[in-house]
Amino acid sequence: MLRILHDTKYDFIRYWKQAAVITIAWIVVGLGFLAFHGLNRSIEFTGGTLVQLQFHQPPQIDDIRAIVDQAGFPNSEITKFGSDTDYTVRAQQHGGGTAASSGASSDTTATIIEAALTKRYASNVRFIRSEFVGPRVGAELSRNAAIAVLISFLVTLIYLAVRFEWRFGLAAVIATAHDVLTTFAFMAMLRLEISLTVVAAILTVIGYSLNDTIIIFDRVRENLRKQRKESLRDVLNRSINETLPRSVLTHATTLAATLALLFFAGEVIRPFAWIMAFGIFTGTFSSIYVAGALLLWIERKWPRPTGAEGKGAARAVAEDRRRSRTESAVASR
């Protein structure tokens, strides 16, 4: 397969408009899901008590919900956890029921739910674990997660500005922001729960996507230094094609490992695997169709003036402009 992909000459940049339409439509649909359903935040961010149950025989989820409501925790979230016999109950401390409204502690909340379910199901139910996160801790986790994502962007921008220059850094950061938005849209469509595991997956996707973009940009920089008589568009296409065998091999092996986690690792790690699987796709997409097109636009908007590398880029941009004017003139005839 890698031999077939050697010396390819695909015109990736040619389809940047179609790619922009697809990705904007995807983000808009995802934001629509978010506006309609809201964020599905885990107990780590909302606060409350989580009780994990295991039944010997599959129960009716409506029965579980009715029992939890009658125990004083209405509007609790009942979720099937893997098989038909595993469930989680997420109860908010500020519920309208008697026990919750009286300020019951975490242990009391879990004890009340367990007692109510044991009364109904007797030996058919087994309690695996219970967890509690206070509202203040949830707010701190939400703030820290947002800070972690922002710091990752800032460090990336500084690194790329030093390693390359600000034009490359800006294109890479915008492309990575695209990855975050498309990933949030994906999470909204699948109603994936935002937990600390998912935040870790998003940070991993950011690093993965940036790594791919940096490799392509590094090749672009090398090709610009050669100062060939090519337009910047041709330089970008050639750089993407030259890194294509490496990209295909890396993404295929990473995706295989991620799919193994998705199908065989269980419910706890499954949200991480979902985010990673989608992140591999969107990271590859943005590295090829978003980052390159953005760099082309930035170079046209703010062409670099001097330097060995600058001369190569300036010549490429000038050639790209000359070609664009020629194509426009031909099209107008």
Coordinates of C-alpha atoms in Angstrom, one line a residue:
M1 CA 0.0 0.0 0.0
L2 CA 2.8 2.4 0.9
R3 CA 4.5 1.8 -2.5
I4 CA 1.2 2.8 -4.2
L5 CA 1.2 6.0 -2.2
H6 CA 4.7 6.9 -3.1
D7 CA 5.1 9.8 -5.6
T8 CA 1.4 10.6 -5.5
K9 CA 0.3 14.0 -7.0
Y10 CA -3.1 14.5 -5.6
D11 CA -4.4 18.1 -5.7
F12 CA -5.7 18.3 -2.1
I13 CA -5.9 22.0 -1.9
R14 CA -8.2 22.1 -4.9
Y15 CA -11.1 20.8 -2.8
W16 CA -10.7 23.3 0.1
K17 CA -14.0 25.0 -0.6
Q18 CA -15.9 21.7 -0.6
A19 CA -14.1 20.8 2.6
A20 CA -15.0 24.1 4.2
V21 CA -18.7 23.6 3.4
I22 CA -18.7 20.1 4.8
T23 CA -17.0 21.1 8.1
I24 CA -19.1 24.2 8.6
A25 CA -22.3 22.2 8.1
W26 CA -21.0 19.6 10.5
I27 CA -20.2 22.2 13.2
V28 CA -23.6 24.0 12.7
V29 CA -25.5 20.7 13.0
G30 CA -23.5 19.9 16.1
L31 CA -24.1 23.3 17.7
G32 CA -27.8 22.8 16.9
F33 CA -27.8 19.5 18.9
L34 CA -26.0 21.4 21.7
A35 CA -28.5 24.2 21.7
F36 CA -31.4 21.7 21.7
H37 CA -30.1 19.1 24.2
G38 CA -27.4 21.0 26.1
L39 CA -24.2 19.6 27.4
N40 CA -24.3 16.1 28.8
R41 CA -22.0 16.7 31.7
S42 CA -20.9 13.8 33.9
I43 CA -21.3 13.8 37.7
E44 CA -17.7 15.0 37.9
F45 CA -18.8 18.4 36.6
T46 CA -22.4 18.6 37.8
G47 CA -22.0 17.2 41.3
G48 CA -24.1 14.6 42.9
T49 CA -24.1 10.9 43.8
L50 CA -23.4 8.1 41.4
V51 CA -24.5 4.5 42.3
Q52 CA -23.5 1.6 40.0
L53 CA -25.8 -1.4 40.1
Q54 CA -25.7 -4.9 38.7
F55 CA -28.8 -7.1 38.3
H56 CA -28.9 -10.8 38.0
Q57 CA -31.9 -10.5 35.6
P58 CA -32.4 -7.6 33.3
P59 CA -34.8 -5.1 34.9
Q60 CA -37.3 -2.6 33.5
I61 CA -35.6 0.8 33.4
D62 CA -39.0 2.4 34.1
D63 CA -39.3 0.4 37.3
I64 CA -35.9 1.6 38.5
R65 CA -36.8 5.2 37.7
A66 CA -40.1 5.0 39.6
I67 CA -38.3 3.5 42.6
V68 CA -35.6 6.2 42.6
D69 CA -38.3 8.9 42.2
Q70 CA -40.3 7.6 45.1
A71 CA -37.1 7.4 47.2
G72 CA -36.9 11.2 47.0
F73 CA -34.6 11.8 44.0
P74 CA -36.8 12.7 41.0
N75 CA -35.2 13.5 37.6
S76 CA -32.3 11.3 38.4
E77 CA -30.4 9.9 35.4
I78 CA -30.7 6.1 34.9
T79 CA -28.2 4.8 32.4
K80 CA -27.6 1.3 31.1
F81 CA -23.9 0.6 31.7
G82 CA -22.7 -1.9 29.2
S83 CA -24.9 -5.1 29.3
D84 CA -28.6 -5.3 30.0
T85 CA -27.9 -6.0 33.7
D86 CA -25.6 -3.1 34.5
Y87 CA -27.0 0.3 35.4
T88 CA -25.9 3.6 36.9
V89 CA -28.1 6.0 38.9
R90 CA -27.0 9.6 39.0
A91 CA -28.9 11.6 41.7
Q92 CA -28.6 15.3 42.3
Q93 CA -28.3 16.5 45.8
H94 CA -30.8 19.4 45.2
G95 CA -33.6 17.2 44.0
G96 CA -37.2 18.0 45.0
G97 CA -37.7 14.8 47.0
T98 CA -37.7 14.6 50.8
A99 CA -34.3 13.1 51.3
A100 CA -32.5 15.2 48.8
S101 CA -34.1 18.5 49.8
S102 CA -33.2 17.9 53.4
G103 CA -29.5 18.1 52.5
A104 CA -28.7 14.4 52.7
S105 CA -25.1 13.5 52.6
S106 CA -23.5 11.4 49.8
D107 CA -23.6 8.3 52.0
T108 CA -27.2 8.9 52.9
T109 CA -28.2 9.4 49.3
A110 CA -26.5 6.2 48.2
T111 CA -28.0 4.3 51.2
I112 CA -31.5 5.5 50.5
I113 CA -31.3 4.5 46.8
E114 CA -29.8 1.1 47.7
A115 CA -32.4 0.5 50.4
A116 CA -35.3 1.3 48.0
L117 CA -33.9 -0.9 45.2
T118 CA -33.1 -3.7 47.6
K119 CA -36.7 -3.6 48.9
R120 CA -38.0 -4.1 45.3
Y121 CA -35.4 -6.4 43.8
A122 CA -34.1 -8.2 47.0
S123 CA -31.2 -10.5 46.0
N124 CA -31.6 -9.7 42.3
V125 CA -29.5 -6.5 42.6
R126 CA -25.9 -6.0 43.7
F127 CA -24.3 -2.6 44.4
I128 CA -20.9 -2.2 42.8
R129 CA -19.9 1.3 43.9
S130 CA -21.1 4.7 44.8
E131 CA -19.3 8.1 44.3
F132 CA -20.0 11.6 45.3
V133 CA -18.7 14.9 43.8
G134 CA -19.8 18.2 45.3
P135 CA -21.0 21.1 43.2
R136 CA -17.9 23.2 44.1
V137 CA -15.6 20.4 43.0
G138 CA -17.5 20.1 39.8
A139 CA -17.2 23.8 39.1
E140 CA -13.5 23.7 39.8
L141 CA -13.1 20.7 37.4
S142 CA -15.0 22.5 34.7
R143 CA -12.8 25.6 35.1
N144 CA -9.6 23.5 35.2
A145 CA -10.6 21.6 32.1
A146 CA -11.2 24.8 30.1
I147 CA -7.9 26.2 31.4
A148 CA -6.1 23.0 30.3
V149 CA -7.4 23.3 26.8
L150 CA -6.6 27.0 26.5
I151 CA -3.0 26.4 27.9
S152 CA -2.5 23.7 25.3
F153 CA -3.5 26.2 22.5
L154 CA -1.2 28.9 24.0
V155 CA 1.8 26.6 24.3
T156 CA 1.2 25.3 20.8
L157 CA 1.1 28.8 19.4
I158 CA 4.3 29.8 21.2
Y159 CA 6.1 26.6 20.1
L160 CA 5.1 26.9 16.5
A161 CA 5.9 30.6 16.4
V162 CA 9.4 29.8 17.7
R163 CA 9.8 26.6 15.6
F164 CA 8.5 28.0 12.4
E165 CA 6.9 31.4 12.5
W166 CA 3.6 33.0 13.4
R167 CA 1.9 32.3 10.0
F168 CA 2.3 28.6 10.5
G169 CA 1.4 28.8 14.2
L170 CA -1.8 30.7 13.4
A171 CA -2.9 28.2 10.7
A172 CA -2.1 25.3 13.0
V173 CA -4.0 26.7 16.0
I174 CA -7.1 27.6 13.9
A175 CA -7.0 24.1 12.4
T176 CA -6.8 22.6 15.9
A177 CA -9.7 24.8 17.1
H178 CA -11.6 23.3 14.1
D179 CA -10.8 19.8 15.5
V180 CA -12.2 20.8 18.9
L181 CA -15.4 22.2 17.5
T182 CA -16.0 19.2 15.2
T183 CA -15.3 16.9 18.1
F184 CA -17.8 18.8 20.3
A185 CA -20.3 18.5 17.5
F186 CA -19.7 14.8 17.3
M187 CA -20.1 14.4 21.1
A188 CA -23.4 16.4 20.9
M189 CA -24.8 14.2 18.1
L190 CA -23.9 11.0 20.0
R191 CA -24.9 12.5 23.4
L192 CA -21.6 11.4 24.8
E193 CA -21.1 12.3 28.5
I194 CA -18.5 14.9 29.1
S195 CA -16.3 13.4 31.8
L196 CA -12.6 13.8 32.8
T197 CA -11.9 10.8 30.6
V198 CA -13.4 12.7 27.6
V199 CA -11.4 15.8 28.5
A200 CA -8.3 13.7 28.4
A201 CA -9.3 12.3 25.1
I202 CA -9.9 15.8 23.7
L203 CA -6.4 16.9 24.8
T204 CA -5.0 13.8 23.2
V205 CA -6.8 14.6 20.0
I206 CA -5.3 18.1 20.1
G207 CA -1.8 16.8 20.4
Y208 CA -2.4 14.1 17.8
S209 CA -3.7 16.6 15.2
L210 CA -1.0 19.1 15.9
N211 CA 1.7 16.5 15.5
D212 CA 0.3 15.7 12.0
T213 CA 0.0 19.3 11.1
I214 CA 3.6 20.1 12.3
I215 CA 5.0 17.3 10.2
I216 CA 3.3 18.6 7.0
F217 CA 4.3 22.2 7.8
D218 CA 7.9 21.1 8.4
R219 CA 7.9 19.6 4.9
V220 CA 6.4 22.8 3.6
R221 CA 9.2 24.8 5.2
E222 CA 11.8 22.5 3.7
N223 CA 10.3 22.8 0.2
L224 CA 10.1 26.6 0.5
R225 CA 13.8 26.7 1.3
K226 CA 14.6 24.9 -1.9
Q227 CA 13.1 28.0 -3.7
R228 CA 11.8 26.1 -6.7
K229 CA 9.6 27.9 -9.2
E230 CA 6.4 26.6 -7.7
S231 CA 3.3 28.3 -6.4
L232 CA 2.6 28.0 -2.7
R233 CA -0.4 25.9 -3.6
D234 CA 1.8 23.4 -5.5
V235 CA 4.3 23.4 -2.5
L236 CA 1.5 22.6 -0.1
N237 CA 0.1 19.8 -2.4
R238 CA 3.6 18.4 -2.9
S239 CA 4.3 18.5 0.9
I240 CA 1.1 16.7 1.7
N241 CA 1.7 14.1 -0.9
E242 CA 5.3 13.5 0.3
T243 CA 4.1 12.9 3.9
L244 CA 1.1 10.8 2.8
P245 CA 2.7 7.3 3.2
R246 CA 3.8 8.2 6.8
S247 CA 0.3 9.7 7.6
V248 CA -1.6 6.6 6.2
L249 CA 0.6 4.2 8.2
T250 CA 0.4 6.2 11.4
H251 CA -3.4 6.8 11.2
A252 CA -4.2 3.2 10.3
T253 CA -2.2 1.7 13.2
T254 CA -3.6 4.3 15.7
L255 CA -7.1 3.7 14.4
A256 CA -6.8 -0.1 14.7
A257 CA -5.7 0.3 18.4
T258 CA -8.5 2.8 19.0
L259 CA -11.2 0.5 17.5
A260 CA -9.9 -2.4 19.7
L261 CA -10.5 -0.2 22.7
L262 CA -13.9 0.9 21.3
F263 CA -15.2 -2.7 20.8
F264 CA -13.4 -4.7 23.6
A265 CA -12.4 -2.3 26.4
G266 CA -15.8 -1.9 28.0
E267 CA -18.0 1.0 28.9
V268 CA -15.6 2.9 31.1
I269 CA -13.0 3.5 28.4
R270 CA -15.5 3.6 25.5
P271 CA -16.1 7.4 25.5
F272 CA -12.3 7.9 25.3
A273 CA -12.2 5.5 22.3
W274 CA -15.1 7.2 20.5
I275 CA -13.4 10.6 20.8
M276 CA -10.0 9.2 19.7
A277 CA -11.6 7.4 16.7
F278 CA -13.3 10.6 15.5
G279 CA -10.2 12.7 16.4
I280 CA -8.0 10.6 14.1
F281 CA -10.4 11.3 11.3
T282 CA -10.9 15.0 11.9
G283 CA -7.3 15.6 12.7
T284 CA -6.2 14.0 9.4
F285 CA -8.9 16.0 7.6
S286 CA -7.9 19.3 9.1
S287 CA -4.2 18.7 8.5
I288 CA -4.8 18.2 4.8
Y289 CA -7.7 20.4 4.0
V290 CA -7.9 23.1 6.7
A291 CA -4.3 23.9 7.8
G292 CA -3.0 24.0 4.3
A293 CA -5.8 26.2 3.0
L294 CA -5.4 28.5 6.0
L295 CA -1.7 28.8 5.5
L296 CA -2.3 29.6 1.8
W297 CA -4.8 32.4 2.8
I298 CA -2.5 33.8 5.5
E299 CA 0.5 33.9 3.1
R300 CA -1.5 35.8 0.5
K301 CA -2.8 38.2 3.1
W302 CA 0.5 38.8 4.9
P303 CA 3.4 37.7 2.6
R304 CA 6.7 37.5 4.3
P305 CA 9.4 40.0 3.2
T306 CA 13.0 38.7 3.6
G307 CA 15.2 35.8 4.6
A308 CA 16.2 32.6 2.8
E309 CA 13.0 30.9 3.7
G310 CA 11.1 34.1 3.2
K311 CA 12.4 34.5 -0.4
G312 CA 11.2 31.0 -1.2
A313 CA 7.8 31.6 0.3
A314 CA 7.5 35.1 -1.3
R315 CA 8.4 33.5 -4.7
A316 CA 5.8 30.8 -4.1
V317 CA 3.1 33.3 -3.1
A318 CA 3.9 35.5 -6.2
E319 CA 3.7 32.4 -8.4
D320 CA 0.5 31.5 -6.8
R321 CA -1.0 35.0 -7.4
R322 CA 0.2 35.0 -11.0
R323 CA -1.5 31.6 -11.6
S324 CA -4.7 32.8 -9.9
R325 CA -4.8 35.9 -12.1
T326 CA -4.2 33.8 -15.2
E327 CA -6.9 31.3 -14.3
S328 CA -9.3 34.2 -13.5
A329 CA -8.6 35.8 -16.9
V330 CA -9.2 32.5 -18.7
A331 CA -12.4 31.9 -16.8
S332 CA -13.7 35.4 -17.7
R333 CA -13.2 34.9 -21.4

